PDB file of C-alpha atoms in Angstrom:
ATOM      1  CA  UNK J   1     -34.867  28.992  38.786  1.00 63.00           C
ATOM      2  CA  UNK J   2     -37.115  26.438  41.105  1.00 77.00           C
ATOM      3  CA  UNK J   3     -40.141  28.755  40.734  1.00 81.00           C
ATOM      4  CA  UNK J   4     -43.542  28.865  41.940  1.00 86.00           C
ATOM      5  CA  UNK J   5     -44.304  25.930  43.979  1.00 89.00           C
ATOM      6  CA  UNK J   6     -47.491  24.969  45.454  1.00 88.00           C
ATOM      7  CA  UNK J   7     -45.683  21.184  46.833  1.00 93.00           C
ATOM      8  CA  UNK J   8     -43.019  20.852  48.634  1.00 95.00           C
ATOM      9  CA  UNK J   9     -39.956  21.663  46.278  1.00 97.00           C
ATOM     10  CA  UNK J  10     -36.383  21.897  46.617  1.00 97.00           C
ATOM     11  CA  UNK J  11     -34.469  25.100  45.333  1.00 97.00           C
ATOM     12  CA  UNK J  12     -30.398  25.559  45.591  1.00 97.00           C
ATOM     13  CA  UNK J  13     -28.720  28.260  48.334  1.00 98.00           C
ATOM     14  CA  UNK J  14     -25.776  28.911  49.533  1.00 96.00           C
ATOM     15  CA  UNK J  15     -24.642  25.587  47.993  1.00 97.00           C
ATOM     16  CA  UNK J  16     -27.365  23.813  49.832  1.00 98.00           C
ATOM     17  CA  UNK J  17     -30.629  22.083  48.591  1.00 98.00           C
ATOM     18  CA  UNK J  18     -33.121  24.137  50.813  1.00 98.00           C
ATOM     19  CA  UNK J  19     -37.042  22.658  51.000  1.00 98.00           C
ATOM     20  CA  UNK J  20     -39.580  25.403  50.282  1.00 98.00           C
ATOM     21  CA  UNK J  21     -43.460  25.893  49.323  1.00 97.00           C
ATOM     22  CA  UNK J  22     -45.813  28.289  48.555  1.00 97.00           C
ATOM     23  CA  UNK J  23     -49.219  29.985  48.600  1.00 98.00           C
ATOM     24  CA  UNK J  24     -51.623  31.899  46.988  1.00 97.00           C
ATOM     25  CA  UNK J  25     -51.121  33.784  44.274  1.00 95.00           C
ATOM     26  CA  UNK J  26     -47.546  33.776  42.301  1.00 94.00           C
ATOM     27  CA  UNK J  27     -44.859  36.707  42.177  1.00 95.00           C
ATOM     28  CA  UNK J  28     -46.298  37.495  38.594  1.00 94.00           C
ATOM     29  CA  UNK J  29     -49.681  38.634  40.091  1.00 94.00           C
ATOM     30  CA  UNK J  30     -48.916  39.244  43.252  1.00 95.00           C
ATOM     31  CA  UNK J  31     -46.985  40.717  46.100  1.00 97.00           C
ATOM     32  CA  UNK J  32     -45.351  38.146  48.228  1.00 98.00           C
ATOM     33  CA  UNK J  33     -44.098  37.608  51.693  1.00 98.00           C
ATOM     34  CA  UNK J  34     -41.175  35.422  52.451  1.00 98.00           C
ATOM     35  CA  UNK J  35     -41.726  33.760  55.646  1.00 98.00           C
ATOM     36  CA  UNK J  36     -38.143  33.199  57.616  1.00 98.00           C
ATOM     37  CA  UNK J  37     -38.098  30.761  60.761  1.00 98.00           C
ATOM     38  CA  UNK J  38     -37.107  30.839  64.180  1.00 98.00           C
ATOM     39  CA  UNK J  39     -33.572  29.097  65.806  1.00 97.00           C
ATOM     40  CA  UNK J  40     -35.553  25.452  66.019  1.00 98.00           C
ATOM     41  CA  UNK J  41     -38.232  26.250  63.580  1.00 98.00           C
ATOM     42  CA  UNK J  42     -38.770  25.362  59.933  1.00 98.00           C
ATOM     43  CA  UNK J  43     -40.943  24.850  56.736  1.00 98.00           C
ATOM     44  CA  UNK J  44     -43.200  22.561  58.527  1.00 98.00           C
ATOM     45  CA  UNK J  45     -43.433  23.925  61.870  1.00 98.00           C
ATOM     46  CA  UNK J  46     -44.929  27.208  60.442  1.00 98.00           C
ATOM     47  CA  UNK J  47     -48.181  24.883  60.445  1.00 97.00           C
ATOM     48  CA  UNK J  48     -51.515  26.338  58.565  1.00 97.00           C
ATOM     49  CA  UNK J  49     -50.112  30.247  59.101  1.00 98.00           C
ATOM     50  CA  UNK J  50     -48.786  30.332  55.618  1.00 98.00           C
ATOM     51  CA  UNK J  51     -52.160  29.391  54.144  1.00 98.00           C
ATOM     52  CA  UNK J  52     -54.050  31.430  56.372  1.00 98.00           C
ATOM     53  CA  UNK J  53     -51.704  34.775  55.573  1.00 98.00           C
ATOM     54  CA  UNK J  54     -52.366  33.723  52.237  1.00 98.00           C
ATOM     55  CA  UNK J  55     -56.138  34.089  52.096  1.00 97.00           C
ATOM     56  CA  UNK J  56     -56.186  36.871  54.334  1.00 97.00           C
ATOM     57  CA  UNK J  57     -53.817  39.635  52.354  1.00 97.00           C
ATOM     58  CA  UNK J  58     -54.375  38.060  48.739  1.00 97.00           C
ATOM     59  CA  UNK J  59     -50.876  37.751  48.230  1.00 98.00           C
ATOM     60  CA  UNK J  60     -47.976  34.833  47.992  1.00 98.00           C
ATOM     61  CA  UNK J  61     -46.657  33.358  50.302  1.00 98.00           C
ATOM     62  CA  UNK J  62     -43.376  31.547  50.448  1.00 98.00           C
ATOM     63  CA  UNK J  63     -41.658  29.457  53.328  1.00 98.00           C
ATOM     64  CA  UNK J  64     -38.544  27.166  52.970  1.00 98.00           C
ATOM     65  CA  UNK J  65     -36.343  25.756  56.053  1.00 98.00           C
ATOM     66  CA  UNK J  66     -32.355  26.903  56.105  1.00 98.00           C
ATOM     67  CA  UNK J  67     -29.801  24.730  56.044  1.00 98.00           C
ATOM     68  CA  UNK J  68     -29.577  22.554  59.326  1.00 98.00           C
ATOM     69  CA  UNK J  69     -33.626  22.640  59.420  1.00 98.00           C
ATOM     70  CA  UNK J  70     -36.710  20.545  58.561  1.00 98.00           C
ATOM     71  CA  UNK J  71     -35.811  18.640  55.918  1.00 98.00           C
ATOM     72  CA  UNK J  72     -33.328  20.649  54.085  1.00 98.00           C
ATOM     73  CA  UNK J  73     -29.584  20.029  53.397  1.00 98.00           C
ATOM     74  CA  UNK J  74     -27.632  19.580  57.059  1.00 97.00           C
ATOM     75  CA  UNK J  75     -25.583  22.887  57.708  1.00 97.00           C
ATOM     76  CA  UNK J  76     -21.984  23.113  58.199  1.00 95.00           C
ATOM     77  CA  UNK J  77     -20.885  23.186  61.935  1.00 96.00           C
ATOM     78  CA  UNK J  78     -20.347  24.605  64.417  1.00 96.00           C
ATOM     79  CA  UNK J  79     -22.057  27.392  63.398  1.00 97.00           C
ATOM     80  CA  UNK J  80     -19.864  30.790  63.457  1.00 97.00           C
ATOM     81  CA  UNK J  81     -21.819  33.324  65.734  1.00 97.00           C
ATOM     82  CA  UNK J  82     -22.249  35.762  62.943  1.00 98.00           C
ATOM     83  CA  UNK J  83     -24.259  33.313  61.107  1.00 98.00           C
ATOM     84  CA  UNK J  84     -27.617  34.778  61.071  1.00 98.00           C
ATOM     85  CA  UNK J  85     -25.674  38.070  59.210  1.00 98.00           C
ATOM     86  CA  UNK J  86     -23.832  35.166  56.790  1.00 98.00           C
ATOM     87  CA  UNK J  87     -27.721  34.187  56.292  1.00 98.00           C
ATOM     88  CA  UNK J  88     -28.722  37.456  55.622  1.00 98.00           C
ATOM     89  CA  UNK J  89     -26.070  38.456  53.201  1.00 98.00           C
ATOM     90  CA  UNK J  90     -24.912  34.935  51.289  1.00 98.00           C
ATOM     91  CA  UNK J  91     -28.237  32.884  51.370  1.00 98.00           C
ATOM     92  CA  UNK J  92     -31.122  34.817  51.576  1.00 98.00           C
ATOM     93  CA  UNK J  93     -30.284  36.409  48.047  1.00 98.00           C
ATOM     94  CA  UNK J  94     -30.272  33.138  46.208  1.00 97.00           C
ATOM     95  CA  UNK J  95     -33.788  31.906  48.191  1.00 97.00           C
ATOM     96  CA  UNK J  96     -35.139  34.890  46.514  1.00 97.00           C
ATOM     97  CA  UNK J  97     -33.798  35.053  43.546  1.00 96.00           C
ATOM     98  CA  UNK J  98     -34.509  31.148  42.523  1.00 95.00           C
ATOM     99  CA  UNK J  99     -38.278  31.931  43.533  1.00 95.00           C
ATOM    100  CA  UNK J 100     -38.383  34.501  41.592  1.00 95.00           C
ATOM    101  CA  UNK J 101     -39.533  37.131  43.663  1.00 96.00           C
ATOM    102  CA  UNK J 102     -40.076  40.865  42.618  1.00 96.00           C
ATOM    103  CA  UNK J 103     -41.670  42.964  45.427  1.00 97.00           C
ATOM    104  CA  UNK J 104     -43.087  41.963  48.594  1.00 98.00           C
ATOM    105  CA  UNK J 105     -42.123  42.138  52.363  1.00 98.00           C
ATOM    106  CA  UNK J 106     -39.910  39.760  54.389  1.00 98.00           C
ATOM    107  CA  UNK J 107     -41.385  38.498  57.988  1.00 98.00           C
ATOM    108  CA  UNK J 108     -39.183  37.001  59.923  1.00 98.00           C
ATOM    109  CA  UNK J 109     -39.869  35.189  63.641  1.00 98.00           C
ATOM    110  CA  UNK J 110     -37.194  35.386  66.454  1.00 98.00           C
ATOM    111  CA  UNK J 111     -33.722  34.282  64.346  1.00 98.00           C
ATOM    112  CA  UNK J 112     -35.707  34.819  60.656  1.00 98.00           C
ATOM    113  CA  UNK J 113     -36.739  38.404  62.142  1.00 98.00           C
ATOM    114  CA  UNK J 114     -33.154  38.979  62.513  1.00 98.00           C
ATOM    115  CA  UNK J 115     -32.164  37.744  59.349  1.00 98.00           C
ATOM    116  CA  UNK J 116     -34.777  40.104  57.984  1.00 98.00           C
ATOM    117  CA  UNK J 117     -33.489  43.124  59.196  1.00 98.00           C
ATOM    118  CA  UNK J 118     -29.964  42.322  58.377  1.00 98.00           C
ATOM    119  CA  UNK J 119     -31.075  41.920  54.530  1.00 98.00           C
ATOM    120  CA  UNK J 120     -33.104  44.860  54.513  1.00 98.00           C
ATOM    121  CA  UNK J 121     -30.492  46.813  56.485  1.00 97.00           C
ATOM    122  CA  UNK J 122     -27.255  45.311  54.696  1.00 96.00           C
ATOM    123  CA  UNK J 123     -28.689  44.946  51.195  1.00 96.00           C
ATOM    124  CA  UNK J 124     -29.952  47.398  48.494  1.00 94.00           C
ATOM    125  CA  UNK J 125     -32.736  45.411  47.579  1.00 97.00           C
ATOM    126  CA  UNK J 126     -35.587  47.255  46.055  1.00 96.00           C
ATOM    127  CA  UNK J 127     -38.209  44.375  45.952  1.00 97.00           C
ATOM    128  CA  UNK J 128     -37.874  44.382  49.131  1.00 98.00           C
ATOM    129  CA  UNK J 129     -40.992  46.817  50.206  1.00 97.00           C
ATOM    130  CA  UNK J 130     -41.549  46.456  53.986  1.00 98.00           C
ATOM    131  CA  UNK J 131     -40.745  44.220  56.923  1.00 98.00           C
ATOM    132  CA  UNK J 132     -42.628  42.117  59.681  1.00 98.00           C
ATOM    133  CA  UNK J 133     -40.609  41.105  62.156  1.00 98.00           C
ATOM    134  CA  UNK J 134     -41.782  38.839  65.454  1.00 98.00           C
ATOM    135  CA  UNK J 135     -39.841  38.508  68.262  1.00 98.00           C
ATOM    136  CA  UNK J 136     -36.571  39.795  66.709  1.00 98.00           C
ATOM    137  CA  UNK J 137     -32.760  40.085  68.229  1.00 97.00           C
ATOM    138  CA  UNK J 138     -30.817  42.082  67.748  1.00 98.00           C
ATOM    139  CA  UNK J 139     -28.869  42.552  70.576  1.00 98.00           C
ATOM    140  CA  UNK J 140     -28.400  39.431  73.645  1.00 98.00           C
ATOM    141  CA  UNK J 141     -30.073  39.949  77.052  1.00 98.00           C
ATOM    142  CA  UNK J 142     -29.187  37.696  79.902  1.00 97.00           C
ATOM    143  CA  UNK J 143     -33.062  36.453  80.358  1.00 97.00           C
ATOM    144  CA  UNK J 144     -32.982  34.820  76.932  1.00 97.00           C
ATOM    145  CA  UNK J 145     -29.984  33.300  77.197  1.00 98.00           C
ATOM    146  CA  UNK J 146     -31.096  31.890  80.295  1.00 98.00           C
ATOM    147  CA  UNK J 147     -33.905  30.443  78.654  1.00 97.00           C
ATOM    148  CA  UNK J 148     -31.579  29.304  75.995  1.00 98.00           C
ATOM    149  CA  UNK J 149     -29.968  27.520  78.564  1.00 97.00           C
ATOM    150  CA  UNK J 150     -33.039  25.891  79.929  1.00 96.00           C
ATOM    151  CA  UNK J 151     -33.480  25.068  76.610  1.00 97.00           C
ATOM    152  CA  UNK J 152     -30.250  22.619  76.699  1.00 97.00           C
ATOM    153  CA  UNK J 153     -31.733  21.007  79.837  1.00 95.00           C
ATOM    154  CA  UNK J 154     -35.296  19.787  78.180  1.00 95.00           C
ATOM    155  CA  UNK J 155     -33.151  18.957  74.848  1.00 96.00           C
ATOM    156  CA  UNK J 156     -30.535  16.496  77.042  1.00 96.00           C
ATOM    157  CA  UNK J 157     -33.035  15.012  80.062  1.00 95.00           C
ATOM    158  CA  UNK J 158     -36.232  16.062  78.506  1.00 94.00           C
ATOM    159  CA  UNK J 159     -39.173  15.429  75.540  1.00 94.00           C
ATOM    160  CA  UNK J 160     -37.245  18.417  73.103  1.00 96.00           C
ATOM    161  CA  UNK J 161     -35.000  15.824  71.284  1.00 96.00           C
ATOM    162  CA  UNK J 162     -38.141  13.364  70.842  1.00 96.00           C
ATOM    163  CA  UNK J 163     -40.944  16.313  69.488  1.00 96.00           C
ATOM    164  CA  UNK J 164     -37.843  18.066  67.379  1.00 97.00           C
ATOM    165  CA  UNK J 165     -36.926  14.730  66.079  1.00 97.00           C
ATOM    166  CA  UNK J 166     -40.617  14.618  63.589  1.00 97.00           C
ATOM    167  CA  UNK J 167     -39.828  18.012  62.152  1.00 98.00           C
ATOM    168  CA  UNK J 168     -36.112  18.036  61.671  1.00 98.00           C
ATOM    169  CA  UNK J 169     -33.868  15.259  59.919  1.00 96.00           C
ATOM    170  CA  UNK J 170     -31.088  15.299  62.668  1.00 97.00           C
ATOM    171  CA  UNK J 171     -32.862  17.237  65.245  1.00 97.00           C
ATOM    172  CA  UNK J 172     -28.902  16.558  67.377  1.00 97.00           C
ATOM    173  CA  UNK J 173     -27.383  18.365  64.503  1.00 98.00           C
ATOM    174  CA  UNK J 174     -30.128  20.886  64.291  1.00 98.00           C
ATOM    175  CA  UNK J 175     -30.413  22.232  68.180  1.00 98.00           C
ATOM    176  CA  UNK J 176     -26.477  22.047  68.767  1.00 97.00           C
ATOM    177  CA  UNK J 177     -25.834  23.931  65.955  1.00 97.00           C
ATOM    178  CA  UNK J 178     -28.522  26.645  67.430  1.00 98.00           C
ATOM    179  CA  UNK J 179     -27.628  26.458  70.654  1.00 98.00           C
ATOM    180  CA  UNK J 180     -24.063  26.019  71.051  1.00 98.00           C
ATOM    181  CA  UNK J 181     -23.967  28.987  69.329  1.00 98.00           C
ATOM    182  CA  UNK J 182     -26.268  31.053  71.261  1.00 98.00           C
ATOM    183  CA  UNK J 183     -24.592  29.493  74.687  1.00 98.00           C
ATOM    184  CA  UNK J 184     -21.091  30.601  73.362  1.00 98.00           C
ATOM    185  CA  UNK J 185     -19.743  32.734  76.010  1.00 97.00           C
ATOM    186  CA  UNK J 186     -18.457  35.310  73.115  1.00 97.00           C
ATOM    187  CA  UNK J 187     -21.949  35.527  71.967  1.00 98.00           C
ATOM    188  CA  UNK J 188     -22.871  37.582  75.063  1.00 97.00           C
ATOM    189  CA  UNK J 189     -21.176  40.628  73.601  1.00 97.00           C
ATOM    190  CA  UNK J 190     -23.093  40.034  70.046  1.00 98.00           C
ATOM    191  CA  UNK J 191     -25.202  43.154  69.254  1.00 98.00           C
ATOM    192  CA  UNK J 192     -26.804  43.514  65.518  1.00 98.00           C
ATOM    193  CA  UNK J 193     -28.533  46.792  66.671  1.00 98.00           C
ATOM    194  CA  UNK J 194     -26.558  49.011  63.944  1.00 98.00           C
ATOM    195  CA  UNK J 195     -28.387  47.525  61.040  1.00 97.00           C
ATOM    196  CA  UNK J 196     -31.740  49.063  62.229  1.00 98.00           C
ATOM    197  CA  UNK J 197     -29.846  52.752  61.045  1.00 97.00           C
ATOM    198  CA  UNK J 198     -30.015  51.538  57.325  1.00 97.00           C
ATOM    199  CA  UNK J 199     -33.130  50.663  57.583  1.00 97.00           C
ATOM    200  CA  UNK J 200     -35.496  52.340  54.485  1.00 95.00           C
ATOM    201  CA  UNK J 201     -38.598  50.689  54.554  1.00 96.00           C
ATOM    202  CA  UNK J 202     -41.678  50.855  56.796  1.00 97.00           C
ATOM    203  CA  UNK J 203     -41.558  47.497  59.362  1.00 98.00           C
ATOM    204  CA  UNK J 204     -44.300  46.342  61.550  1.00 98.00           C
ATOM    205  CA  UNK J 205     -42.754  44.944  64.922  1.00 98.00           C
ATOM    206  CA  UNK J 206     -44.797  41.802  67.101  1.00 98.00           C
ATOM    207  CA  UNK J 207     -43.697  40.739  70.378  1.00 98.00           C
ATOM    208  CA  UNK J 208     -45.579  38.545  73.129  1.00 98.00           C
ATOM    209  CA  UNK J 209     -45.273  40.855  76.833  1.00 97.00           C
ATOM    210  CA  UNK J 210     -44.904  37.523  78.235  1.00 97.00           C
ATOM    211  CA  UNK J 211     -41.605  35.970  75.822  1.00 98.00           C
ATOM    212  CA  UNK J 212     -39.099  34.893  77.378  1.00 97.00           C
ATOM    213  CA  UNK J 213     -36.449  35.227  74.918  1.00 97.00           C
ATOM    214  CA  UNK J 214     -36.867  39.032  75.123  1.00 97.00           C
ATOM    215  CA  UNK J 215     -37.771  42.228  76.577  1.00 97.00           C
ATOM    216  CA  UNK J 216     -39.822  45.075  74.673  1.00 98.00           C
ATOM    217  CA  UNK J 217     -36.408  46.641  74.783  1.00 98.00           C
ATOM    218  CA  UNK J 218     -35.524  44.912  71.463  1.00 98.00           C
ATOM    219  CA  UNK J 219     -38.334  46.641  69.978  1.00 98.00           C
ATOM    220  CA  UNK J 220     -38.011  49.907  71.470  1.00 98.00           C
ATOM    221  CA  UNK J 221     -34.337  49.956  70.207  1.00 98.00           C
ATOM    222  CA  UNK J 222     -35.748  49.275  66.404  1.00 98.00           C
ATOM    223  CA  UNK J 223     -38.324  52.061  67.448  1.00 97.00           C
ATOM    224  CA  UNK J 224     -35.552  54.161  68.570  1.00 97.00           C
ATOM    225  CA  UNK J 225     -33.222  53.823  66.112  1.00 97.00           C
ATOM    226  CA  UNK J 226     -35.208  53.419  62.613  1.00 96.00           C
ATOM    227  CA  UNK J 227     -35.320  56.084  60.026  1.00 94.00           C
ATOM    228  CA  UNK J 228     -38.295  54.777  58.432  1.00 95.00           C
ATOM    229  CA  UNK J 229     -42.192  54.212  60.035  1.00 96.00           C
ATOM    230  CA  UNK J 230     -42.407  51.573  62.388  1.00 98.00           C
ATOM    231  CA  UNK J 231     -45.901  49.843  63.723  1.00 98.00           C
ATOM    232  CA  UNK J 232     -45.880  47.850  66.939  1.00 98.00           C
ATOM    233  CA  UNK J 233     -48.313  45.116  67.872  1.00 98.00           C
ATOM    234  CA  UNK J 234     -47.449  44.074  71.380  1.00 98.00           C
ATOM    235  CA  UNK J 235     -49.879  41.427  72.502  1.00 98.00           C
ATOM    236  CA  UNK J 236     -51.060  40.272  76.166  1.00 97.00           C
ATOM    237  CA  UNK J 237     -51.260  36.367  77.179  1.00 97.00           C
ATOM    238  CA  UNK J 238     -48.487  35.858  74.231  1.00 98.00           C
ATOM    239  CA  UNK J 239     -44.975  34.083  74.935  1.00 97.00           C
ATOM    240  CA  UNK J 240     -42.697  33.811  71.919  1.00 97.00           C
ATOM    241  CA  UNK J 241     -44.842  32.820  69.129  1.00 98.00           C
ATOM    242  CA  UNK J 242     -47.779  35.162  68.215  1.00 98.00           C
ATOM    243  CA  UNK J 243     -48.272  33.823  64.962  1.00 98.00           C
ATOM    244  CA  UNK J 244     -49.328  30.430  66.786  1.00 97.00           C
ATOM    245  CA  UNK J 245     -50.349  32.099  69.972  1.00 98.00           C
ATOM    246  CA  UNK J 246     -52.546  34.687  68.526  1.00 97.00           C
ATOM    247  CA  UNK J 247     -53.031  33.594  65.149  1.00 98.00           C
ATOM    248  CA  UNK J 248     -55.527  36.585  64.903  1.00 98.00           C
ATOM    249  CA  UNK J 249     -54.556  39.256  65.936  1.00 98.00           C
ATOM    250  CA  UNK J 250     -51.303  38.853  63.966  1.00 98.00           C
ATOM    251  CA  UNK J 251     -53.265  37.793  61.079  1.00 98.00           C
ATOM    252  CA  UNK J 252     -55.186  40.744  61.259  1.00 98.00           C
ATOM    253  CA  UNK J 253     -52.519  43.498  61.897  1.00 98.00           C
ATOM    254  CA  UNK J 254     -50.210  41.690  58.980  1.00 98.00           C
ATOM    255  CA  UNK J 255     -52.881  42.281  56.190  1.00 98.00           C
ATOM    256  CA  UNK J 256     -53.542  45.525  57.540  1.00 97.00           C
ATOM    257  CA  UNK J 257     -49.778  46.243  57.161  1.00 98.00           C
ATOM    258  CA  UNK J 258     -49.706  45.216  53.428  1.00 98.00           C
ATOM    259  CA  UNK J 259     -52.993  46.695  52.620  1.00 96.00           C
ATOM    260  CA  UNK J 260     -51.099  50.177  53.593  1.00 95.00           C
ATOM    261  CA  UNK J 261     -47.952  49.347  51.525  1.00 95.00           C
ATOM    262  CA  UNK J 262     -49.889  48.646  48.588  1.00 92.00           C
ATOM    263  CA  UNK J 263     -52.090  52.408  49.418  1.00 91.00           C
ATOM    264  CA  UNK J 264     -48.678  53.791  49.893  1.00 87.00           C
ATOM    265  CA  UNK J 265     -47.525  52.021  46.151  1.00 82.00           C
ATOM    266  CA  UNK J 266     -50.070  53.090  43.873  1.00 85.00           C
ATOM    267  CA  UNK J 267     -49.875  56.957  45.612  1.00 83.00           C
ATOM    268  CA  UNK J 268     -46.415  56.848  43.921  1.00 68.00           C
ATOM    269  CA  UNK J 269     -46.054  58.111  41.028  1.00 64.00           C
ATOM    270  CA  UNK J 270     -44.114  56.292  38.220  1.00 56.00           C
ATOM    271  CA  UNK J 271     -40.183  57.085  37.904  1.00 52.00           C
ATOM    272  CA  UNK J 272     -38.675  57.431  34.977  1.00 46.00           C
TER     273      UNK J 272
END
């Protein structure tokens, strides 16, 4: 097991060597949140949020970059266009097993949000306690993948390869692997919206009004469509990163969430 790491460690997934860290308090003492990145995000590009989510709920936090990210083991491509389910069901259990986490929340951003709620949906996991997910997908709208396509544009004549290039070890390998995907013309009928039925735990949902990835309608579907509570924090003069946008406000809203899970916990009574 790689364990509690407070340095930047290495920890084995999906037959990949995976770069992770963590914060605050350990698993032993301690609820934790697993932090899951965006498409073209990873361990480092969280920035001080980690630490910062740390101090404000009192529990553990734990990042780590998938393969194809940061500086993590390259991924195998192309990727196939279920891969953020393949994530969800053939990686994710490994990252938490080898940190050894027992009860917490997942929180996921944009792709990681996804990958969230497939876990939580596809998977009886019962350390699994809640979910915060920012900016999720789960279904394609033609606005994102226009700015998916824009994307391409600032990656091939712009800055993107250049400002990718200090995060990522083969930023090439990492945004093709993304995008190409994404750009797929099959991936236009890709639709994850089912998992949100299976859904048992409470989730608190983020979106920016302004992203330009997508519409409120993603969130209105989980709204729609989940069996358990759902809290929404949609946030003014925010694009697709609230947790850098307004660090705050998420901040704020994300320790209020866990304070309520951990009410919610002791309530319960023991079962036998």
């Amino acid at each position: 097991m790689a364990g509690w790491s407070r340095e930047t460690a290495y920890l084995t997934a999906g037959g990949k060597q995976l770069e992770y860290r963590c914060w605050g308090t350990g698993p032993e003492a301690a609820p934790t949140i697993v932090l899951l990145h965006e498409g073209l995000g990873c361990l480092a590009l969280w920035r001080d949020f980690p630490e910062k989510l740390a101090q404000r709920t009192g529990w553990g936090v734990i990042a780590f970059s998938r393969a194809g990210y940061g500086q993590s083991d390259p991924a195998d491509l192309p990727r196939p266009l279920d891969y953020m389910t393949r994530e969800a069901h053939e990686v994710l259990p490994q990252v938490l097993d080898a940190v050894g986490f027992r009860r917490g929340v997942l929180m996921g951003h944009s792709d990681g949000a996804t990958i969230a709620a497939e876990y939580a949906g596809g998977i009886e996991d019962f350390r699994v306690r809640g979910l915060i997910l920012m900016a999720p997908h789960f279904f394609t709208e033609d606005m994102g993948l226009a700015e998916i396509a824009r994307a391409k544009e600032a990656f091939d004549k712009g800055d993107l390869k250049d400002r990718m290039a200090k995060y990522h070890r083969d930023a090439e390998a990492t945004f093709r692997g993304w995008n190409d995907a994404w750009l797929d013309p099959k991936f236009r009928d890709w639709n994850v919206a089912e998992v949100i039925d299976y859904l048992r735990v409470p989730a608190l949902a983020i979106q920016g009004r302004d992203d330009p990835y997508g519409t409120l309608a993603q969130i209105e579907e989980l709204e729609t469509r989940a069996y358990s509570p759902v809290d929404t924090l949609i946030l003014d003069d925010c694009k697709h990163a609230p947790h850098l946008e307004q660090p705050e406000a998420v901040l704020a809203e994300v320790a209020e969430f866990c304070a309520r899970l951990e009410r919610i916990e002791a309530a319960e009574p023991e079962t036998a």
